[in-house]
């Protein structure tokens, strides 16, 4: 098609699995090999994206998912086998990715992406690919991506329809800009549960096919490939694929001025010596005061339940977990079954009794980012537990 640039490297097809890519003028296998891509969701889309990333020889892949495999996944998941029933999706997917291409380093992360992954993780990957089936998780990824100022690639499928889009903070509409009143109603409905967890709320099941998963995931992978090569993408625009009529078109979303997602954390201060398992609250507060002001306080991104107090038997229980991560059944007292009252906080000012707790014991994840705020200076900085990078982003 185009002229062959001089930089092209043609290798031996017998000994190099990436031989063919060498003919693509812009393809840099070195870039691909050194890239780290975070794939959120290991369902129908995630399977296809992971397969493609493995075939291309992406050097480092983080697979994030909270789910386990059931038989109904087998019709749309190229990486899963019948014998995988009951296994964590991340484990089976990682195993098959390694089989497809042993060059690829894989790290699995099993948890709830909405509350449990350190924000800094998103900052230290080269591309974020969302392979999600619900609005809440998309909204979370979208807000994280804005907060740390990184693009992400979204994919969505339903029957023979598909959508692929890149969202880039500050460049065009973001995912939340695209939400309608109905979308918010659906999200609120799922969050309207009076107390804590929503473990009993079923995921809205959307009918999907392996073909639309392949098509959309293939395009998502291509967008990720462009991102790692610093090639042009079209943020804030969607590729709409209608498999019934074979129409494919792009559409641009308007930016919503009132959008709640447009918040960047600035400046983020990378603390190379701080980790979730070694740094205490007191130490982090000291750092905050050195870096910002003497009156700095630490602020967490959500309420942390410190204790639960039984209204019936009077027993007090230390909890130290994000409220969003508590389950509904935990409101009952384990001693007497009575109702427990929660004490919570999202701010640490140095007067607390629990200052010697390490951050992990405050439910802060590895590579977490914690706000330090000074009232007198009317300023905030964001402290990243960058020391966790060494262990968290270590691949095998
Ligand atoms: Zn927006
Ligand atoms: Zn009790």
Short mmCIF file of C-alpha atoms and ligand atoms in Angstrom, two decimals:
data_model
loop_
_atom_site.label_atom_id
_atom_site.label_comp_id
_atom_site.label_asym_id
_atom_site.label_seq_id
_atom_site.Cartn_x
_atom_site.Cartn_y
_atom_site.Cartn_z
CA UNK A 1 0.00 0.00 0.00
CA UNK A 2 2.50 2.64 1.10
CA UNK A 3 6.24 2.83 0.58
CA UNK A 4 8.39 0.75 2.82
CA UNK A 5 10.26 2.97 5.27
CA UNK A 6 13.90 2.21 5.94
CA UNK A 7 13.31 1.33 9.56
CA UNK A 8 11.41 -1.81 8.65
CA UNK A 9 12.87 -4.97 10.14
CA UNK A 10 12.11 -8.24 8.39
CA UNK A 11 12.84 -11.28 10.50
CA UNK A 12 12.92 -15.00 9.83
CA UNK A 13 9.33 -16.35 9.65
CA UNK A 14 10.50 -19.71 10.97
CA UNK A 15 11.83 -18.34 14.19
CA UNK A 16 9.92 -15.12 14.82
CA UNK A 17 6.24 -15.28 15.65
CA UNK A 18 5.96 -11.53 15.01
CA UNK A 19 7.51 -11.79 11.54
CA UNK A 20 4.43 -10.51 9.67
CA UNK A 21 4.10 -7.40 11.84
CA UNK A 22 7.53 -6.35 10.59
CA UNK A 23 5.94 -5.51 7.23
CA UNK A 24 3.62 -2.94 8.83
CA UNK A 25 5.33 0.41 8.45
CA UNK A 26 4.35 1.93 11.80
CA UNK A 27 4.34 -1.23 13.90
CA UNK A 28 7.05 -1.26 16.54
CA UNK A 29 7.34 -4.65 18.17
CA UNK A 30 9.62 -3.11 20.78
CA UNK A 31 6.85 -0.70 21.80
CA UNK A 32 4.36 -3.55 21.86
CA UNK A 33 6.72 -5.70 23.91
CA UNK A 34 7.32 -2.95 26.47
CA UNK A 35 3.69 -1.92 26.81
CA UNK A 36 1.57 -2.52 29.89
CA UNK A 37 -2.16 -2.75 29.27
CA UNK A 38 -4.86 -2.96 31.90
CA UNK A 39 -7.88 -4.97 30.78
CA UNK A 40 -10.85 -4.45 33.07
CA UNK A 41 -13.36 -7.27 32.72
CA UNK A 42 -12.65 -10.81 31.56
CA UNK A 43 -16.05 -11.61 30.09
CA UNK A 44 -17.02 -11.86 26.43
CA UNK A 45 -15.17 -8.69 25.38
CA UNK A 46 -12.29 -9.23 27.76
CA UNK A 47 -11.62 -12.71 26.40
CA UNK A 48 -11.38 -11.40 22.86
CA UNK A 49 -9.27 -8.39 23.79
CA UNK A 50 -6.88 -10.58 25.80
CA UNK A 51 -6.60 -13.06 22.95
CA UNK A 52 -5.69 -10.24 20.55
CA UNK A 53 -3.21 -8.62 22.95
CA UNK A 54 -1.53 -12.00 23.46
CA UNK A 55 -1.27 -12.67 19.72
CA UNK A 56 0.28 -9.25 19.15
CA UNK A 57 2.84 -9.83 21.87
CA UNK A 58 1.85 -7.08 24.29
CA UNK A 59 4.54 -7.40 26.94
CA UNK A 60 2.57 -6.90 30.12
CA UNK A 61 -1.11 -7.40 30.72
CA UNK A 62 -3.06 -6.82 33.92
CA UNK A 63 -6.36 -8.71 33.91
CA UNK A 64 -8.90 -7.34 36.39
CA UNK A 65 -12.20 -9.05 37.15
CA UNK A 66 -14.24 -10.08 40.18
CA UNK A 67 -16.22 -12.95 38.70
CA UNK A 68 -16.04 -16.72 38.40
CA UNK A 69 -16.74 -18.88 35.35
CA UNK A 70 -20.08 -20.51 34.74
CA UNK A 71 -21.17 -22.61 31.79
CA UNK A 72 -23.13 -19.77 30.21
CA UNK A 73 -19.82 -17.94 29.64
CA UNK A 74 -18.54 -20.70 27.38
CA UNK A 75 -20.50 -19.58 24.33
CA UNK A 76 -18.66 -16.25 24.20
CA UNK A 77 -15.31 -16.79 25.85
CA UNK A 78 -12.54 -18.19 23.69
CA UNK A 79 -10.18 -18.54 26.65
CA UNK A 80 -12.46 -20.61 28.90
CA UNK A 81 -13.09 -24.38 28.90
CA UNK A 82 -15.90 -26.45 30.44
CA UNK A 83 -13.40 -27.68 33.01
CA UNK A 84 -12.95 -24.08 34.21
CA UNK A 85 -16.37 -23.92 35.85
CA UNK A 86 -16.12 -22.19 39.22
CA UNK A 87 -12.61 -20.83 38.63
CA UNK A 88 -11.88 -17.14 38.79
CA UNK A 89 -12.10 -15.66 35.32
CA UNK A 90 -8.78 -13.90 35.80
CA UNK A 91 -6.96 -17.16 36.57
CA UNK A 92 -8.29 -19.11 33.59
CA UNK A 93 -7.77 -16.14 31.27
CA UNK A 94 -4.19 -15.62 32.46
CA UNK A 95 -3.37 -19.28 31.95
CA UNK A 96 -4.69 -19.31 28.38
CA UNK A 97 -2.99 -16.03 27.51
CA UNK A 98 0.32 -17.59 28.54
CA UNK A 99 -0.49 -20.64 26.42
CA UNK A 100 -1.26 -18.47 23.40
CA UNK A 101 1.95 -16.55 23.82
CA UNK A 102 4.52 -17.37 26.50
CA UNK A 103 6.29 -14.05 25.79
CA UNK A 104 3.46 -12.17 27.48
CA UNK A 105 3.68 -11.33 31.17
CA UNK A 106 0.37 -11.50 32.94
CA UNK A 107 -0.81 -10.23 36.28
CA UNK A 108 -4.23 -11.03 37.65
CA UNK A 109 -6.26 -8.84 39.94
CA UNK A 110 -9.45 -10.22 41.45
CA UNK A 111 -11.68 -7.60 43.01
CA UNK A 112 -14.25 -4.87 42.62
CA UNK A 113 -12.86 -2.24 40.29
CA UNK A 114 -15.24 0.41 41.67
CA UNK A 115 -13.63 0.50 45.13
CA UNK A 116 -10.65 -1.78 45.43
CA UNK A 117 -7.94 -0.93 42.94
CA UNK A 118 -5.38 1.75 43.71
CA UNK A 119 -5.93 4.79 41.52
CA UNK A 120 -2.21 4.94 40.85
CA UNK A 121 -2.39 1.63 38.97
CA UNK A 122 -4.29 3.40 36.20
CA UNK A 123 -1.55 6.01 36.06
CA UNK A 124 1.23 3.50 35.49
CA UNK A 125 -0.20 1.57 32.55
CA UNK A 126 0.07 2.53 28.89
CA UNK A 127 -3.55 1.83 28.01
CA UNK A 128 -6.76 1.03 29.84
CA UNK A 129 -9.29 -1.16 28.05
CA UNK A 130 -12.76 -1.42 29.58
CA UNK A 131 -14.49 -4.71 28.74
CA UNK A 132 -17.47 -4.08 30.95
CA UNK A 133 -21.13 -4.94 30.96
CA UNK A 134 -22.50 -2.29 33.30
CA UNK A 135 -22.70 1.48 33.64
CA UNK A 136 -21.35 1.66 37.19
CA UNK A 137 -17.99 0.16 36.31
CA UNK A 138 -17.74 2.30 33.18
CA UNK A 139 -18.49 5.37 35.25
CA UNK A 140 -15.79 4.39 37.76
CA UNK A 141 -13.15 3.79 35.08
CA UNK A 142 -14.15 7.04 33.42
CA UNK A 143 -13.75 9.05 36.63
CA UNK A 144 -10.44 7.34 37.43
CA UNK A 145 -9.17 8.07 33.93
CA UNK A 146 -10.05 11.75 34.34
CA UNK A 147 -8.56 11.94 37.81
CA UNK A 148 -5.19 10.68 36.62
CA UNK A 149 -5.49 12.13 33.12
CA UNK A 150 -5.21 9.00 30.98
CA UNK A 151 -7.30 7.79 28.03
CA UNK A 152 -9.37 4.63 28.10
CA UNK A 153 -11.05 2.47 25.49
CA UNK A 154 -14.65 1.43 26.04
CA UNK A 155 -16.53 -1.32 24.26
CA UNK A 156 -20.17 -2.31 24.51
CA UNK A 157 -22.20 -5.04 22.86
CA UNK A 158 -25.82 -6.04 22.67
CA UNK A 159 -27.06 -8.71 20.28
CA UNK A 160 -25.57 -7.74 16.91
CA UNK A 161 -24.89 -4.11 17.90
CA UNK A 162 -21.64 -2.74 19.12
CA UNK A 163 -20.02 0.52 20.22
CA UNK A 164 -16.31 1.30 20.44
CA UNK A 165 -15.03 4.60 21.82
CA UNK A 166 -11.94 6.22 23.21
CA UNK A 167 -12.38 8.71 26.03
CA UNK A 168 -9.53 11.10 26.73
CA UNK A 169 -9.68 13.62 29.59
CA UNK A 170 -9.95 17.13 28.23
CA UNK A 171 -10.42 15.98 24.65
CA UNK A 172 -14.07 15.78 23.74
CA UNK A 173 -16.87 14.13 25.62
CA UNK A 174 -16.23 11.57 28.34
CA UNK A 175 -18.33 8.53 29.15
CA UNK A 176 -20.38 10.41 31.72
CA UNK A 177 -21.11 13.15 29.18
CA UNK A 178 -22.89 10.47 27.11
CA UNK A 179 -25.20 9.36 29.92
CA UNK A 180 -28.89 10.14 29.62
CA UNK A 181 -31.39 10.70 32.42
CA UNK A 182 -32.50 7.11 31.93
CA UNK A 183 -28.93 5.87 32.44
CA UNK A 184 -28.75 7.76 35.73
CA UNK A 185 -32.10 6.34 36.79
CA UNK A 186 -30.82 2.83 36.17
CA UNK A 187 -27.62 3.54 38.09
CA UNK A 188 -29.54 5.09 41.00
CA UNK A 189 -31.92 2.18 41.08
CA UNK A 190 -29.01 -0.15 41.59
CA UNK A 191 -27.53 2.06 44.27
CA UNK A 192 -30.76 2.81 46.07
CA UNK A 193 -30.39 -0.12 48.45
CA UNK A 194 -30.64 1.54 51.89
CA UNK A 195 -27.55 0.09 53.50
CA UNK A 196 -24.16 -0.75 52.15
CA UNK A 197 -23.64 -3.59 49.81
CA UNK A 198 -25.51 -4.57 46.77
CA UNK A 199 -24.33 -8.13 46.63
CA UNK A 200 -27.79 -9.46 45.93
CA UNK A 201 -28.52 -7.18 43.06
CA UNK A 202 -28.11 -9.15 39.88
CA UNK A 203 -26.15 -7.75 37.01
CA UNK A 204 -28.52 -6.69 34.26
CA UNK A 205 -28.02 -9.50 31.77
CA UNK A 206 -27.56 -8.21 28.24
CA UNK A 207 -27.84 -10.73 25.40
CA UNK A 208 -24.57 -10.85 23.47
CA UNK A 209 -23.05 -13.01 20.77
CA UNK A 210 -19.46 -14.19 20.23
CA UNK A 211 -19.50 -12.41 16.87
CA UNK A 212 -20.27 -8.94 18.22
CA UNK A 213 -17.77 -9.57 21.02
CA UNK A 214 -15.10 -10.39 18.41
CA UNK A 215 -15.87 -7.35 16.29
CA UNK A 216 -15.99 -4.82 19.11
CA UNK A 217 -13.04 -6.30 21.01
CA UNK A 218 -10.96 -6.31 17.83
CA UNK A 219 -11.59 -2.61 17.37
CA UNK A 220 -10.90 -1.91 21.04
CA UNK A 221 -7.59 -3.72 20.73
CA UNK A 222 -6.74 -1.66 17.66
CA UNK A 223 -7.46 1.56 19.54
CA UNK A 224 -5.21 0.39 22.38
CA UNK A 225 -2.53 -0.46 19.82
CA UNK A 226 -2.78 3.07 18.41
CA UNK A 227 -2.59 4.56 21.89
CA UNK A 228 0.64 2.74 22.75
CA UNK A 229 2.12 3.80 19.40
CA UNK A 230 1.09 7.44 20.07
CA UNK A 231 -1.02 7.35 16.93
CA UNK A 232 -4.07 9.48 16.38
CA UNK A 233 -7.34 8.35 17.92
CA UNK A 234 -10.71 10.05 17.96
CA UNK A 235 -11.60 10.79 21.57
CA UNK A 236 -15.20 11.57 22.38
CA UNK A 237 -16.44 9.86 19.23
CA UNK A 238 -18.12 6.49 18.98
CA UNK A 239 -17.86 3.86 16.29
CA UNK A 240 -21.38 2.47 16.05
CA UNK A 241 -21.68 -0.97 14.52
CA UNK A 242 -25.05 -2.33 13.45
CA UNK A 243 -24.64 -5.98 12.57
CA UNK A 244 -28.22 -6.28 11.33
CA UNK A 245 -27.93 -3.64 8.63
CA UNK A 246 -24.12 -3.74 8.32
CA UNK A 247 -23.98 -0.01 8.94
CA UNK A 248 -20.84 1.27 10.61
CA UNK A 249 -20.61 4.97 11.35
CA UNK A 250 -18.98 7.34 13.80
CA UNK A 251 -20.83 9.87 15.89
CA UNK A 252 -19.51 12.63 18.12
CA UNK A 253 -20.93 13.25 21.57
CA UNK A 254 -21.41 16.77 22.90
CA UNK A 255 -19.36 17.70 25.99
CA UNK A 256 -21.60 18.23 29.01
CA UNK A 257 -20.49 21.35 30.89
CA UNK A 258 -22.05 20.12 34.11
CA UNK A 259 -20.46 16.67 33.83
CA UNK A 260 -19.44 15.31 37.24
CA UNK A 261 -16.49 13.32 35.86
CA UNK A 262 -14.31 16.23 34.80
CA UNK A 263 -12.06 16.39 37.82
CA UNK A 264 -8.31 15.93 37.59
CA UNK A 265 -6.20 15.36 40.66
CA UNK A 266 -3.40 17.91 40.51
CA UNK A 267 -0.69 17.79 41.48
CA UNK A 268 -0.09 14.10 42.10
CA UNK A 269 3.01 13.66 44.22
CA UNK A 270 4.74 10.32 43.67
CA UNK A 271 6.04 8.99 46.99
CA UNK A 272 8.64 6.39 46.00
CA UNK A 273 9.22 5.33 49.58
CA UNK A 274 5.57 4.94 50.56
CA UNK A 275 3.60 1.72 50.30
CA UNK A 276 0.22 0.54 51.56
CA UNK A 277 1.80 -2.13 53.75
CA UNK A 278 4.67 -0.14 55.25
CA UNK A 279 3.56 3.47 55.59
CA UNK A 280 1.45 4.47 58.59
CA UNK A 281 -1.20 7.15 58.69
CA UNK A 282 1.04 9.20 60.97
CA UNK A 283 3.92 8.96 58.50
CA UNK A 284 1.73 9.97 55.58
CA UNK A 285 0.36 12.89 57.56
CA UNK A 286 3.93 14.02 58.29
CA UNK A 287 4.75 13.85 54.59
CA UNK A 288 1.58 15.80 53.78
CA UNK A 289 2.61 18.53 56.21
CA UNK A 290 6.15 18.69 54.87
CA UNK A 291 4.95 18.86 51.28
CA UNK A 292 1.98 21.17 51.75
CA UNK A 293 1.40 22.99 55.04
CA UNK A 294 1.41 22.45 58.81
CA UNK A 295 -2.35 22.27 58.94
CA UNK A 296 -2.66 19.64 56.20
CA UNK A 297 -5.16 16.85 56.75
CA UNK A 298 -5.54 13.58 54.86
CA UNK A 299 -8.79 12.96 53.06
CA UNK A 300 -9.94 9.60 51.70
CA UNK A 301 -12.13 9.34 48.63
CA UNK A 302 -14.95 7.73 50.58
CA UNK A 303 -16.12 7.10 54.12
CA UNK A 304 -14.12 4.59 56.12
CA UNK A 305 -16.02 2.75 58.81
CA UNK A 306 -13.72 2.76 61.81
CA UNK A 307 -15.87 0.98 64.39
CA UNK A 308 -19.24 -0.64 64.72
CA UNK A 309 -21.06 -0.40 68.01
CA UNK A 310 -23.82 -2.83 68.94
CA UNK A 311 -26.89 -1.01 70.18
CA UNK A 312 -28.09 -4.13 72.02
CA UNK A 313 -25.10 -5.73 73.73
CA UNK A 314 -22.88 -2.67 73.67
CA UNK A 315 -19.83 -4.35 72.16
CA UNK A 316 -17.54 -2.22 70.02
CA UNK A 317 -15.89 -3.74 66.93
CA UNK A 318 -12.94 -2.26 65.04
CA UNK A 319 -13.70 -2.38 61.29
CA UNK A 320 -11.49 0.01 59.27
CA UNK A 321 -13.00 -0.73 55.90
CA UNK A 322 -14.45 1.48 53.18
CA UNK A 323 -18.17 1.77 53.68
CA UNK A 324 -18.72 0.88 50.06
CA UNK A 325 -17.02 -2.46 50.71
CA UNK A 326 -19.20 -3.51 53.63
CA UNK A 327 -21.91 -6.04 53.06
CA UNK A 328 -25.45 -5.63 54.24
CA UNK A 329 -25.30 -8.70 56.46
CA UNK A 330 -22.43 -7.10 58.37
CA UNK A 331 -24.75 -4.60 60.00
CA UNK A 332 -25.89 -7.31 62.41
CA UNK A 333 -23.87 -7.89 65.58
CA UNK A 334 -22.02 -11.24 65.43
CA UNK A 335 -22.54 -11.66 69.21
CA UNK A 336 -26.23 -11.03 69.66
CA UNK A 337 -27.64 -10.35 66.19
CA UNK A 338 -28.53 -6.80 67.28
CA UNK A 339 -28.22 -3.78 65.06
CA UNK A 340 -24.82 -2.11 64.95
CA UNK A 341 -24.18 1.58 64.60
CA UNK A 342 -21.24 2.73 62.48
CA UNK A 343 -18.61 5.35 63.23
CA UNK A 344 -16.93 6.56 60.13
CA UNK A 345 -14.49 9.12 58.89
CA UNK A 346 -12.96 10.28 55.67
CA UNK A 347 -10.55 12.78 57.20
CA UNK A 348 -7.44 12.30 59.33
CA UNK A 349 -6.16 15.40 61.14
CA UNK A 350 -3.64 13.91 63.57
CA UNK A 351 -5.93 13.71 66.60
CA UNK A 352 -7.00 10.13 65.90
CA UNK A 353 -6.16 7.17 68.11
CA UNK A 354 -5.44 4.96 65.15
CA UNK A 355 -2.60 6.96 63.58
CA UNK A 356 -0.19 4.05 63.88
CA UNK A 357 -2.19 1.88 61.56
CA UNK A 358 -0.53 1.17 58.25
CA UNK A 359 -2.48 2.38 55.23
CA UNK A 360 -3.49 -1.14 54.20
CA UNK A 361 -5.19 -1.39 57.59
CA UNK A 362 -7.19 1.70 56.62
CA UNK A 363 -8.37 -0.15 53.50
CA UNK A 364 -6.04 1.81 51.23
CA UNK A 365 -4.99 -0.39 48.28
CA UNK A 366 -1.49 -0.62 46.78
CA UNK A 367 -0.73 2.44 44.64
CA UNK A 368 -3.58 4.27 46.32
CA UNK A 369 -3.75 8.06 45.99
CA UNK A 370 -4.74 10.06 49.06
CA UNK A 371 -5.61 13.72 49.11
CA UNK A 372 -3.78 16.08 51.44
CA UNK A 373 -5.61 19.34 51.98
CA UNK A 374 -4.66 22.57 53.67
CA UNK A 375 -7.41 24.91 54.75
CA UNK A 376 -5.09 27.84 55.33
CA UNK A 377 -3.45 27.54 51.92
CA UNK A 378 -6.71 26.53 50.23
CA UNK A 379 -4.70 23.93 48.38
CA UNK A 380 -4.60 20.20 47.87
CA UNK A 381 -2.00 17.75 46.73
CA UNK A 382 -2.48 14.07 45.97
CA UNK A 383 -0.09 11.61 47.52
CA UNK A 384 0.53 8.42 45.56
CA UNK A 385 1.90 5.29 47.23
CA UNK A 386 4.37 4.91 44.39
CA UNK A 387 6.56 2.52 46.36
CA UNK A 388 3.95 -0.17 45.62
CA UNK A 389 4.81 -0.02 41.95
CA UNK A 390 7.70 -2.40 42.40
CA UNK A 391 5.54 -5.19 43.74
CA UNK A 392 2.18 -4.44 42.20
CA UNK A 393 3.47 -3.96 38.68
CA UNK A 394 5.85 -6.89 38.88
CA UNK A 395 4.88 -9.40 36.25
CA UNK A 396 5.52 -13.10 36.03
ZN1 LIG B 1 -17.92 14.28 30.88
ZN1 LIG B 2 -24.54 -7.17 70.03
#
